[in-house]
Amino acid sequence: MNFNQDDQRISGHAPGSDGPGFGGLPEPVDLLGYVVPEGSGGLAGVPAGAGSDVSPGAGVAALSVVREAPVAMRGVGDACGQLCDTDLDNAARALLSAREEAERSLVLALADGLNRGVVAGSDSGGPRQWLLDRAVFLEPGEASRITAAAEAVNRPENARLRAVLVAGELSASMLVTVIREVPKAMVALPDAARDEVLGYYLQVIEPGFTRGDLRGLTKRIIAEFGEDQAPADEEKAQKAESLSWTELASGLFELVAVLSPGHAAEIIEAITALSAPQPTEDPATGEKVRDPRTPGKRRADALLEIVGAAARCTDADAMRSTAKVIVTMGLDALLRRLGNGGFGVTATGEVLDATTARRLACSADLIPVVLGGDGQPLDVGREVRTFTGGVRTAIIVRDKHCSFPGCDRPPGWCEAHHVIPWWAGGQTRKDNGTLLCSRHHHIVHARGYLAKVTDTGVVWDLTPDRMSNLPPQRRDAA
């Protein structure tokens, strides 16, 4: 179905633009029944790139407000019992408004923290964990949503979304939903520019609109235009891909994948090839016994078999590929942490600082070539063994996730760390190993943190530079 300027369902202008409409996307009132009169609560009037004016002293005043607000609000709920019905209704509205404004402000504060490097300079494993570390009661899912919104408003192409958030006309959850839905709609509208589709979504949002309404809008756009479009460009479709999972009330997990036609075909073919019924033989009678699994169960088993095969094909250490690194470095730099001094050179010429070289000993097969004062090889060490096989499995069973305080990154995202470093004589054993995600592995080596390993877990000492106080030991070259 082709749409042009003569089609009655085409708007004269795209939302938020001065040019003609992008053939294919109708006025909300014509196709979807969302009427957005001029001057209504719709957001189409917010110009692209719009920002906010903040006076120089507003930051200090804002800090005072956010510090005093929790104290001022404490006890409000109990005092509401003294209000008449009308005032109680007004109080509820005001509290909801305050809650929404607080969330918007938190998104913008986190976005600023990401831009400044405040989050990166902390001990937290990322922006989500940064929020959780500072909260009294905050669900991980809510922290993830706030993080997604903060990361989104920092991207230049989302300046318009940032403007409507600052203006208080969009919630953080709605912002995240818009970001996710626009690429899906664009698959059915290959000739549309992103800013035009984004403007369309903002135009239909009004008070009372929900995330479900936005998802429904996407479905209706795809249903209306998707069937009559030529097959979507594979590369463009891949940009809208996603994979998510949700824990159900039963304790089971539901996985939802949105894939391009090409990727979906690959996965469907692989699963189909491994999900055929597999009859067994009754040992007593020798007769074939029908496979009792449902088709859905067989497909799930096939997917798990594919994942298991892929895992076995990769390096068993940390479920990720590790490099074999030959590092040449001076003896003093190797054995002592002399501030930021000392460096190593790899066989391919890359220069590594001493801290990085020592960290690589945990996550790579590293062969140290130690140089004496005259620059001649003093010691060519054996390949430093990383945590593999049963030792790594035992560490995973004990730690369950990254052991750094407050971090819950799963084992597949973690590296095995020598608590007593190899350069200080630490051994590759269960009682000297622990799981650390990549970020916290870097932090531990950069800041010199130490830990104590017990049978049930790991206790971290976050006193800086403790690692540098360890007595250095030469490793036997035999």
Short mmCIF file of C-alpha atoms in Angstrom, two decimals:
data_model
loop_
_atom_site.label_atom_id
_atom_site.label_comp_id
_atom_site.label_asym_id
_atom_site.label_seq_id
_atom_site.Cartn_x
_atom_site.Cartn_y
_atom_site.Cartn_z
CA MET A 1 0.00 0.00 0.00
CA ASN A 2 1.54 3.31 -1.08
CA PHE A 3 0.65 6.54 0.62
CA ASN A 4 1.15 9.96 -0.91
CA GLN A 5 0.13 13.52 -0.20
CA ASP A 6 -3.25 12.97 -1.88
CA ASP A 7 -4.20 10.18 0.50
CA GLN A 8 -6.84 11.45 2.91
CA ARG A 9 -5.12 9.76 5.85
CA ILE A 10 -1.86 11.62 5.44
CA SER A 11 -1.08 14.61 7.61
CA GLY A 12 0.12 17.77 5.94
CA HIS A 13 3.14 17.92 8.19
CA ALA A 14 5.10 15.46 10.26
CA PRO A 15 4.90 16.03 14.00
CA GLY A 16 7.41 18.60 15.08
CA SER A 17 8.56 19.49 11.55
CA ASP A 18 7.86 22.14 8.93
CA GLY A 19 8.12 19.80 5.97
CA PRO A 20 5.64 17.42 4.39
CA GLY A 21 4.54 14.28 6.16
CA PHE A 22 6.54 11.10 5.66
CA GLY A 23 4.33 9.06 3.36
CA GLY A 24 2.85 6.23 5.34
CA LEU A 25 2.23 7.52 8.87
CA PRO A 26 -1.29 8.96 9.27
CA GLU A 27 -2.73 11.47 11.67
CA PRO A 28 -3.48 9.73 14.97
CA VAL A 29 -7.15 10.65 14.74
CA ASP A 30 -7.57 8.99 11.35
CA LEU A 31 -6.00 5.60 11.95
CA LEU A 32 -5.71 5.04 15.65
CA GLY A 33 -8.40 7.20 17.19
CA TYR A 34 -6.09 9.33 19.30
CA VAL A 35 -7.29 12.92 18.99
CA VAL A 36 -4.63 15.49 19.79
CA PRO A 37 -6.10 18.99 19.43
CA GLU A 38 -3.86 22.03 19.10
CA GLY A 39 -2.71 23.20 22.50
CA SER A 40 -3.62 19.94 24.24
CA GLY A 41 -1.44 17.81 26.47
CA GLY A 42 0.31 16.26 23.48
CA LEU A 43 4.06 16.79 23.28
CA ALA A 44 4.49 17.52 19.58
CA GLY A 45 5.15 21.19 20.25
CA VAL A 46 8.42 20.52 22.06
CA PRO A 47 11.15 21.53 19.61
CA ALA A 48 13.99 19.19 18.79
CA GLY A 49 17.03 20.03 20.89
CA ALA A 50 15.06 22.06 23.41
CA GLY A 51 16.68 22.37 26.80
CA SER A 52 16.11 24.13 30.10
CA ASP A 53 17.41 27.33 31.66
CA VAL A 54 18.97 26.71 35.04
CA SER A 55 20.27 29.65 37.06
CA PRO A 56 23.85 29.33 38.39
CA GLY A 57 22.71 29.10 42.00
CA ALA A 58 19.91 26.64 41.35
CA GLY A 59 22.11 23.65 42.12
CA VAL A 60 22.67 24.67 45.73
CA ALA A 61 18.98 25.40 46.20
CA ALA A 62 18.05 22.06 44.61
CA LEU A 63 20.36 20.17 46.95
CA SER A 64 18.72 21.88 49.92
CA VAL A 65 15.25 20.93 48.65
CA VAL A 66 16.03 17.26 48.05
CA ARG A 67 17.71 16.95 51.45
CA GLU A 68 14.78 18.52 53.30
CA ALA A 69 11.95 16.91 51.31
CA PRO A 70 12.17 13.38 52.82
CA VAL A 71 12.18 14.81 56.35
CA ALA A 72 9.32 17.18 55.56
CA MET A 73 7.22 14.40 54.04
CA ARG A 74 7.80 11.92 56.84
CA GLY A 75 4.56 11.61 58.78
CA VAL A 76 2.42 13.10 56.01
CA GLY A 77 0.68 9.78 55.39
CA ASP A 78 -0.31 9.42 59.03
CA ALA A 79 -1.54 13.02 59.15
CA CYS A 80 -3.78 12.40 56.14
CA GLY A 81 -6.23 10.76 58.52
CA GLN A 82 -7.18 14.23 59.72
CA LEU A 83 -8.13 15.45 56.23
CA CYS A 84 -11.59 15.64 54.74
CA ASP A 85 -12.33 13.57 51.64
CA THR A 86 -11.58 16.39 49.21
CA ASP A 87 -8.30 17.28 50.88
CA LEU A 88 -7.30 13.61 51.03
CA ASP A 89 -7.89 13.38 47.29
CA ASN A 90 -5.75 16.49 46.75
CA ALA A 91 -3.02 15.11 49.00
CA ALA A 92 -2.90 11.87 47.03
CA ARG A 93 -2.60 13.81 43.77
CA ALA A 94 0.20 15.94 45.20
CA LEU A 95 2.09 12.90 46.49
CA LEU A 96 1.84 11.19 43.11
CA SER A 97 3.07 14.34 41.42
CA ALA A 98 6.00 14.57 43.85
CA ARG A 99 6.85 10.92 43.22
CA GLU A 100 6.90 11.42 39.45
CA GLU A 101 8.96 14.61 39.73
CA ALA A 102 11.45 12.90 42.05
CA GLU A 103 11.93 10.09 39.55
CA ARG A 104 12.46 12.52 36.67
CA SER A 105 14.99 14.45 38.73
CA LEU A 106 16.78 11.22 39.65
CA VAL A 107 17.04 10.26 35.97
CA LEU A 108 18.61 13.63 35.14
CA ALA A 109 20.94 13.45 38.16
CA LEU A 110 22.14 10.00 37.12
CA ALA A 111 22.58 11.20 33.53
CA ASP A 112 24.78 14.02 34.82
CA GLY A 113 26.72 11.57 36.98
CA LEU A 114 27.39 9.45 33.91
CA ASN A 115 28.55 12.45 31.90
CA ARG A 116 30.87 13.71 34.62
CA GLY A 117 32.39 10.34 35.36
CA VAL A 118 31.06 10.28 38.93
CA VAL A 119 29.61 6.81 38.43
CA ALA A 120 32.70 5.50 36.64
CA GLY A 121 34.89 6.79 39.46
CA SER A 122 32.92 4.99 42.15
CA ASP A 123 33.25 1.43 43.42
CA SER A 124 29.86 0.52 41.94
CA GLY A 125 29.68 -1.93 39.06
CA GLY A 126 27.71 0.47 36.86
CA PRO A 127 24.91 3.04 36.97
CA ARG A 128 22.28 0.53 38.08
CA GLN A 129 24.42 -0.66 40.97
CA TRP A 130 25.33 2.95 41.77
CA LEU A 131 21.64 3.63 42.42
CA LEU A 132 21.14 0.46 44.46
CA ASP A 133 24.19 1.26 46.59
CA ARG A 134 22.65 4.61 47.53
CA ALA A 135 19.06 3.51 48.06
CA VAL A 136 17.29 2.30 51.17
CA PHE A 137 14.51 0.49 49.31
CA LEU A 138 14.87 0.21 45.54
CA GLU A 139 13.96 -2.79 43.41
CA PRO A 140 16.60 -3.84 40.84
CA GLY A 141 14.01 -3.62 38.07
CA GLU A 142 13.19 -0.03 38.98
CA ALA A 143 16.90 0.82 39.10
CA SER A 144 17.31 -0.70 35.63
CA ARG A 145 14.47 1.44 34.27
CA ILE A 146 15.93 4.65 35.72
CA THR A 147 19.35 3.70 34.35
CA ALA A 148 17.94 3.07 30.88
CA ALA A 149 16.24 6.47 30.92
CA ALA A 150 19.41 8.25 32.06
CA GLU A 151 21.53 6.60 29.39
CA ALA A 152 18.90 7.45 26.77
CA VAL A 153 18.68 11.18 27.55
CA ASN A 154 22.47 11.46 27.30
CA ARG A 155 22.43 10.42 23.64
CA PRO A 156 22.40 13.41 21.23
CA GLU A 157 19.63 11.96 19.09
CA ASN A 158 17.34 11.99 22.14
CA ALA A 159 17.64 15.72 22.93
CA ARG A 160 13.92 16.09 22.27
CA LEU A 161 13.08 13.37 24.80
CA ARG A 162 15.32 15.02 27.37
CA ALA A 163 13.44 18.28 26.83
CA VAL A 164 10.02 16.76 27.50
CA LEU A 165 11.41 14.97 30.57
CA VAL A 166 12.82 18.24 31.94
CA ALA A 167 9.47 19.90 31.22
CA GLY A 168 7.72 17.28 33.34
CA GLU A 169 5.63 16.04 30.42
CA LEU A 170 6.97 12.49 30.29
CA SER A 171 7.72 9.89 32.94
CA ALA A 172 10.94 7.89 33.01
CA SER A 173 9.11 4.64 32.29
CA MET A 174 7.26 6.19 29.34
CA LEU A 175 10.53 7.56 28.00
CA VAL A 176 12.14 4.13 28.06
CA THR A 177 9.10 2.61 26.36
CA VAL A 178 9.17 5.22 23.59
CA ILE A 179 12.86 4.48 22.99
CA ARG A 180 12.07 0.77 22.62
CA GLU A 181 8.94 1.12 20.51
CA VAL A 182 10.16 3.61 17.89
CA PRO A 183 12.66 1.18 16.24
CA LYS A 184 9.96 -1.49 16.06
CA ALA A 185 7.59 0.86 14.27
CA MET A 186 10.34 1.97 11.89
CA VAL A 187 10.69 -1.58 10.58
CA ALA A 188 7.20 -1.15 9.11
CA LEU A 189 7.99 2.41 7.98
CA PRO A 190 11.32 2.09 6.13
CA ASP A 191 11.02 5.52 4.50
CA ALA A 192 10.40 7.39 7.74
CA ALA A 193 13.07 9.33 9.62
CA ARG A 194 13.53 8.47 13.27
CA ASP A 195 12.78 12.00 14.45
CA GLU A 196 9.48 11.94 12.58
CA VAL A 197 8.39 8.63 14.11
CA LEU A 198 9.53 9.84 17.53
CA GLY A 199 7.50 13.01 17.07
CA TYR A 200 4.46 10.92 16.20
CA TYR A 201 4.73 8.97 19.46
CA LEU A 202 5.19 12.17 21.46
CA GLN A 203 2.17 13.70 19.76
CA VAL A 204 -0.24 11.04 20.95
CA ILE A 205 0.98 10.90 24.56
CA GLU A 206 -1.37 12.70 26.91
CA PRO A 207 -2.28 12.42 30.61
CA GLY A 208 -3.51 8.92 31.37
CA PHE A 209 -1.55 7.31 28.54
CA THR A 210 0.22 4.12 29.66
CA ARG A 211 3.16 2.06 28.48
CA GLY A 212 0.65 -0.55 27.35
CA ASP A 213 -1.01 2.09 25.17
CA LEU A 214 2.35 2.84 23.55
CA ARG A 215 3.00 -0.82 22.85
CA GLY A 216 -0.51 -1.12 21.43
CA LEU A 217 0.18 1.86 19.19
CA THR A 218 3.24 0.10 17.79
CA LYS A 219 1.26 -3.06 17.09
CA ARG A 220 -1.39 -1.10 15.24
CA ILE A 221 1.19 0.75 13.14
CA ILE A 222 2.84 -2.54 12.20
CA ALA A 223 -0.50 -4.21 11.49
CA GLU A 224 -1.59 -1.31 9.27
CA PHE A 225 1.60 -0.77 7.29
CA GLY A 226 3.83 -3.79 7.82
CA GLU A 227 1.97 -6.22 5.56
CA ASP A 228 2.04 -3.93 2.53
CA GLN A 229 5.70 -2.99 2.80
CA ALA A 230 8.43 -4.86 1.01
CA PRO A 231 10.37 -7.17 3.34
CA ALA A 232 12.24 -5.00 5.79
CA ASP A 233 15.93 -4.54 5.25
CA GLU A 234 17.66 -7.16 7.39
CA GLU A 235 20.22 -4.77 8.81
CA LYS A 236 17.53 -2.28 9.79
CA ALA A 237 15.42 -5.03 11.34
CA GLN A 238 18.38 -6.22 13.41
CA LYS A 239 18.58 -2.82 15.11
CA ALA A 240 15.16 -3.49 16.65
CA GLU A 241 16.17 -6.89 18.06
CA SER A 242 15.92 -7.58 21.76
CA LEU A 243 16.07 -10.43 24.25
CA SER A 244 14.55 -10.23 27.71
CA TRP A 245 13.46 -12.58 30.46
CA THR A 246 11.00 -12.34 33.31
CA GLU A 247 10.63 -14.51 36.41
CA LEU A 248 7.10 -15.87 36.66
CA ALA A 249 5.18 -16.39 39.89
CA SER A 250 5.88 -20.13 39.60
CA GLY A 251 9.64 -19.54 39.72
CA LEU A 252 10.03 -20.38 36.04
CA PHE A 253 11.45 -17.84 33.61
CA GLU A 254 9.90 -16.58 30.40
CA LEU A 255 12.27 -15.58 27.60
CA VAL A 256 11.06 -13.18 24.91
CA ALA A 257 13.12 -12.65 21.76
CA VAL A 258 12.39 -10.10 19.05
CA LEU A 259 14.55 -11.03 16.05
CA SER A 260 15.05 -10.06 12.45
CA PRO A 261 13.72 -12.52 9.84
CA GLY A 262 17.23 -13.73 9.05
CA HIS A 263 18.28 -14.34 12.64
CA ALA A 264 14.92 -15.90 13.48
CA ALA A 265 15.30 -18.32 10.57
CA GLU A 266 18.74 -19.40 11.81
CA ILE A 267 17.50 -20.09 15.33
CA ILE A 268 14.29 -21.78 14.22
CA GLU A 269 16.20 -24.06 11.86
CA ALA A 270 18.74 -25.01 14.54
CA ILE A 271 16.07 -25.70 17.16
CA THR A 272 13.87 -27.63 14.73
CA ALA A 273 16.78 -29.87 13.78
CA LEU A 274 17.29 -30.89 17.42
CA SER A 275 13.69 -30.99 18.66
CA ALA A 276 12.35 -34.07 16.89
CA PRO A 277 10.77 -36.71 19.17
CA GLN A 278 13.30 -39.18 20.57
CA PRO A 279 11.60 -42.49 21.39
CA THR A 280 13.34 -44.70 23.94
CA GLU A 281 13.42 -48.46 24.33
CA ASP A 282 11.72 -50.21 27.22
CA PRO A 283 14.50 -52.38 28.73
CA ALA A 284 11.97 -55.00 29.86
CA THR A 285 10.08 -55.51 26.60
CA GLY A 286 12.41 -54.04 24.02
CA GLU A 287 9.52 -52.00 22.63
CA LYS A 288 9.79 -48.40 21.57
CA VAL A 289 8.41 -45.94 24.11
CA ARG A 290 6.98 -42.69 22.84
CA ASP A 291 8.83 -39.49 23.75
CA PRO A 292 6.66 -38.02 26.56
CA ARG A 293 7.86 -34.45 26.06
CA THR A 294 5.54 -31.84 24.60
CA PRO A 295 6.65 -30.02 21.44
CA GLY A 296 7.35 -26.94 23.55
CA LYS A 297 9.50 -28.92 25.97
CA ARG A 298 11.44 -30.49 23.09
CA ARG A 299 12.17 -27.05 21.66
CA ALA A 300 13.33 -25.81 25.07
CA ASP A 301 15.63 -28.82 25.41
CA ALA A 302 17.01 -28.16 21.93
CA LEU A 303 17.80 -24.56 22.83
CA LEU A 304 19.61 -25.67 25.98
CA GLU A 305 21.58 -28.22 23.97
CA ILE A 306 22.68 -25.50 21.55
CA VAL A 307 23.73 -23.22 24.40
CA GLY A 308 25.60 -26.05 26.10
CA ALA A 309 27.46 -26.94 22.91
CA ALA A 310 28.46 -23.31 22.39
CA ALA A 311 29.73 -23.07 25.96
CA ARG A 312 31.83 -26.20 25.54
CA CYS A 313 33.40 -24.79 22.38
CA THR A 314 34.63 -21.67 24.15
CA ASP A 315 37.43 -21.43 26.65
CA ALA A 316 36.22 -23.12 29.81
CA ASP A 317 37.83 -20.37 31.85
CA ALA A 318 35.25 -17.70 32.61
CA MET A 319 33.11 -18.91 29.69
CA ARG A 320 34.92 -16.41 27.51
CA SER A 321 37.90 -16.44 25.20
CA THR A 322 41.16 -15.59 26.93
CA ALA A 323 44.36 -14.48 25.32
CA LYS A 324 47.83 -15.92 25.74
CA VAL A 325 49.97 -12.93 26.63
CA ILE A 326 53.76 -12.79 26.88
CA VAL A 327 54.79 -9.78 28.97
CA THR A 328 58.33 -8.52 29.40
CA MET A 329 58.84 -6.29 32.42
CA GLY A 330 61.42 -5.27 34.98
CA LEU A 331 61.74 -7.20 38.21
CA ASP A 332 60.96 -4.20 40.44
CA ALA A 333 57.84 -3.32 38.47
CA LEU A 334 56.72 -6.94 38.55
CA LEU A 335 57.16 -7.55 42.25
CA ARG A 336 56.29 -4.17 43.71
CA ARG A 337 53.47 -1.76 43.14
CA LEU A 338 55.48 1.44 42.72
CA GLY A 339 52.57 3.85 42.39
CA ASN A 340 51.76 4.02 38.70
CA GLY A 341 55.36 3.35 37.73
CA GLY A 342 56.70 0.35 35.88
CA PHE A 343 55.41 -1.14 32.68
CA GLY A 344 55.48 -4.26 30.59
CA VAL A 345 55.70 -4.82 26.86
CA THR A 346 53.81 -7.61 25.10
CA ALA A 347 55.24 -9.74 22.31
CA THR A 348 53.28 -7.65 19.80
CA GLY A 349 54.61 -4.35 21.14
CA GLU A 350 51.73 -3.09 23.26
CA VAL A 351 52.83 -1.26 26.40
CA LEU A 352 51.05 -2.31 29.60
CA ASP A 353 51.34 -0.66 32.98
CA ALA A 354 52.33 -2.95 35.81
CA THR A 355 48.83 -2.98 37.31
CA THR A 356 47.30 -4.13 34.02
CA ALA A 357 49.93 -6.83 33.59
CA ARG A 358 49.22 -8.18 37.05
CA ARG A 359 45.46 -8.12 36.38
CA LEU A 360 45.95 -10.05 33.14
CA ALA A 361 47.55 -12.80 35.17
CA CYS A 362 44.09 -13.49 36.59
CA SER A 363 42.13 -13.51 33.33
CA ALA A 364 44.65 -14.53 30.65
CA ASP A 365 47.34 -17.14 30.11
CA LEU A 366 50.27 -14.88 30.92
CA ILE A 367 53.95 -15.83 30.59
CA PRO A 368 56.16 -13.34 32.46
CA VAL A 369 59.64 -12.68 31.09
CA VAL A 370 61.45 -10.91 33.93
CA LEU A 371 64.35 -8.61 33.07
CA GLY A 372 67.29 -7.83 35.33
CA GLY A 373 68.88 -4.41 35.76
CA ASP A 374 70.79 -4.79 32.50
CA GLY A 375 67.66 -5.56 30.52
CA GLN A 376 68.59 -9.20 29.98
CA PRO A 377 66.03 -11.97 30.60
CA LEU A 378 66.42 -12.99 34.22
CA ASP A 379 63.56 -15.44 34.47
CA VAL A 380 61.23 -16.91 31.86
CA GLY A 381 58.33 -18.12 33.93
CA ARG A 382 55.92 -20.91 33.26
CA GLU A 383 52.54 -20.06 31.85
CA VAL A 384 50.55 -18.62 34.72
CA ARG A 385 47.62 -20.97 35.09
CA THR A 386 44.16 -19.48 35.30
CA PHE A 387 41.23 -20.93 37.23
CA THR A 388 39.73 -23.72 35.13
CA GLY A 389 37.69 -26.88 35.44
CA GLY A 390 36.76 -28.09 38.90
CA VAL A 391 38.49 -25.24 40.72
CA ARG A 392 36.49 -22.61 38.88
CA THR A 393 33.29 -24.63 39.34
CA ALA A 394 33.90 -24.77 43.09
CA ILE A 395 34.42 -21.00 43.18
CA ILE A 396 31.17 -20.45 41.25
CA VAL A 397 29.23 -22.69 43.65
CA ARG A 398 30.62 -20.77 46.61
CA ASP A 399 30.42 -17.17 45.30
CA LYS A 400 27.37 -17.50 42.99
CA HIS A 401 28.12 -14.08 41.44
CA CYS A 402 30.68 -11.27 41.55
CA SER A 403 31.87 -11.17 45.14
CA PHE A 404 32.47 -7.41 45.31
CA PRO A 405 30.11 -5.80 47.84
CA GLY A 406 26.75 -4.95 46.28
CA CYS A 407 27.44 -6.53 42.89
CA ASP A 408 25.37 -9.43 41.55
CA ARG A 409 26.84 -9.93 38.07
CA PRO A 410 26.40 -13.64 37.19
CA PRO A 411 29.36 -16.05 36.81
CA GLY A 412 29.28 -15.89 33.01
CA TRP A 413 30.17 -12.21 33.22
CA CYS A 414 32.93 -12.73 35.79
CA GLU A 415 36.63 -13.43 35.79
CA ALA A 416 38.41 -15.47 38.45
CA HIS A 417 40.68 -13.28 40.55
CA HIS A 418 43.70 -14.31 42.63
CA VAL A 419 43.06 -12.80 46.08
CA ILE A 420 46.78 -13.04 46.86
CA PRO A 421 48.22 -12.05 43.46
CA TRP A 422 50.42 -14.45 41.53
CA TRP A 423 53.29 -11.95 41.69
CA ALA A 424 53.12 -12.16 45.50
CA GLY A 425 53.18 -15.95 45.47
CA GLY A 426 49.43 -16.53 45.36
CA GLN A 427 48.35 -19.98 44.21
CA THR A 428 45.62 -20.96 41.76
CA ARG A 429 43.40 -22.66 44.32
CA LYS A 430 39.82 -22.38 45.48
CA ASP A 431 40.83 -20.70 48.75
CA ASN A 432 42.75 -18.03 46.83
CA GLY A 433 40.22 -17.35 44.09
CA THR A 434 37.01 -15.38 43.80
CA LEU A 435 34.64 -14.16 41.09
CA LEU A 436 34.85 -10.53 39.99
CA CYS A 437 33.05 -8.88 37.11
CA SER A 438 35.34 -7.09 34.67
CA ARG A 439 34.69 -3.66 36.17
CA HIS A 440 35.37 -4.72 39.74
CA HIS A 441 38.39 -6.74 38.66
CA HIS A 442 39.86 -3.52 37.29
CA ILE A 443 38.89 -1.61 40.45
CA VAL A 444 40.43 -4.18 42.80
CA HIS A 445 43.79 -4.10 41.01
CA ALA A 446 43.79 -0.34 40.49
CA ARG A 447 42.96 0.44 44.13
CA GLY A 448 44.82 -2.45 45.72
CA TYR A 449 41.91 -4.03 47.60
CA LEU A 450 42.37 -7.34 49.40
CA ALA A 451 39.90 -9.96 50.61
CA LYS A 452 39.64 -12.92 52.95
CA VAL A 453 38.28 -16.17 51.51
CA THR A 454 36.22 -18.45 53.75
CA ASP A 455 34.38 -21.70 53.09
CA THR A 456 31.12 -19.81 52.64
CA GLY A 457 32.16 -16.65 50.84
CA VAL A 458 34.52 -13.72 50.49
CA VAL A 459 34.93 -10.74 52.82
CA TRP A 460 36.43 -7.67 51.16
CA ASP A 461 38.71 -5.12 52.81
CA LEU A 462 38.17 -1.89 50.88
CA THR A 463 41.19 -0.15 52.38
CA PRO A 464 43.14 1.27 49.42
CA ASP A 465 46.64 0.01 48.59
CA ARG A 466 46.56 -3.05 50.85
CA MET A 467 47.76 -5.15 47.93
CA SER A 468 50.95 -3.10 47.63
CA ASN A 469 51.91 -4.04 51.20
CA LEU A 470 52.12 -7.74 50.39
CA PRO A 471 55.68 -9.12 50.56
CA PRO A 472 56.87 -9.88 47.00
CA GLN A 473 57.96 -13.42 46.21
CA ARG A 474 59.88 -14.79 43.25
CA ARG A 475 58.13 -17.59 41.44
CA ASP A 476 60.03 -20.77 40.72
CA ALA A 477 60.89 -20.96 37.02
CA ALA A 478 61.08 -24.73 37.06
#
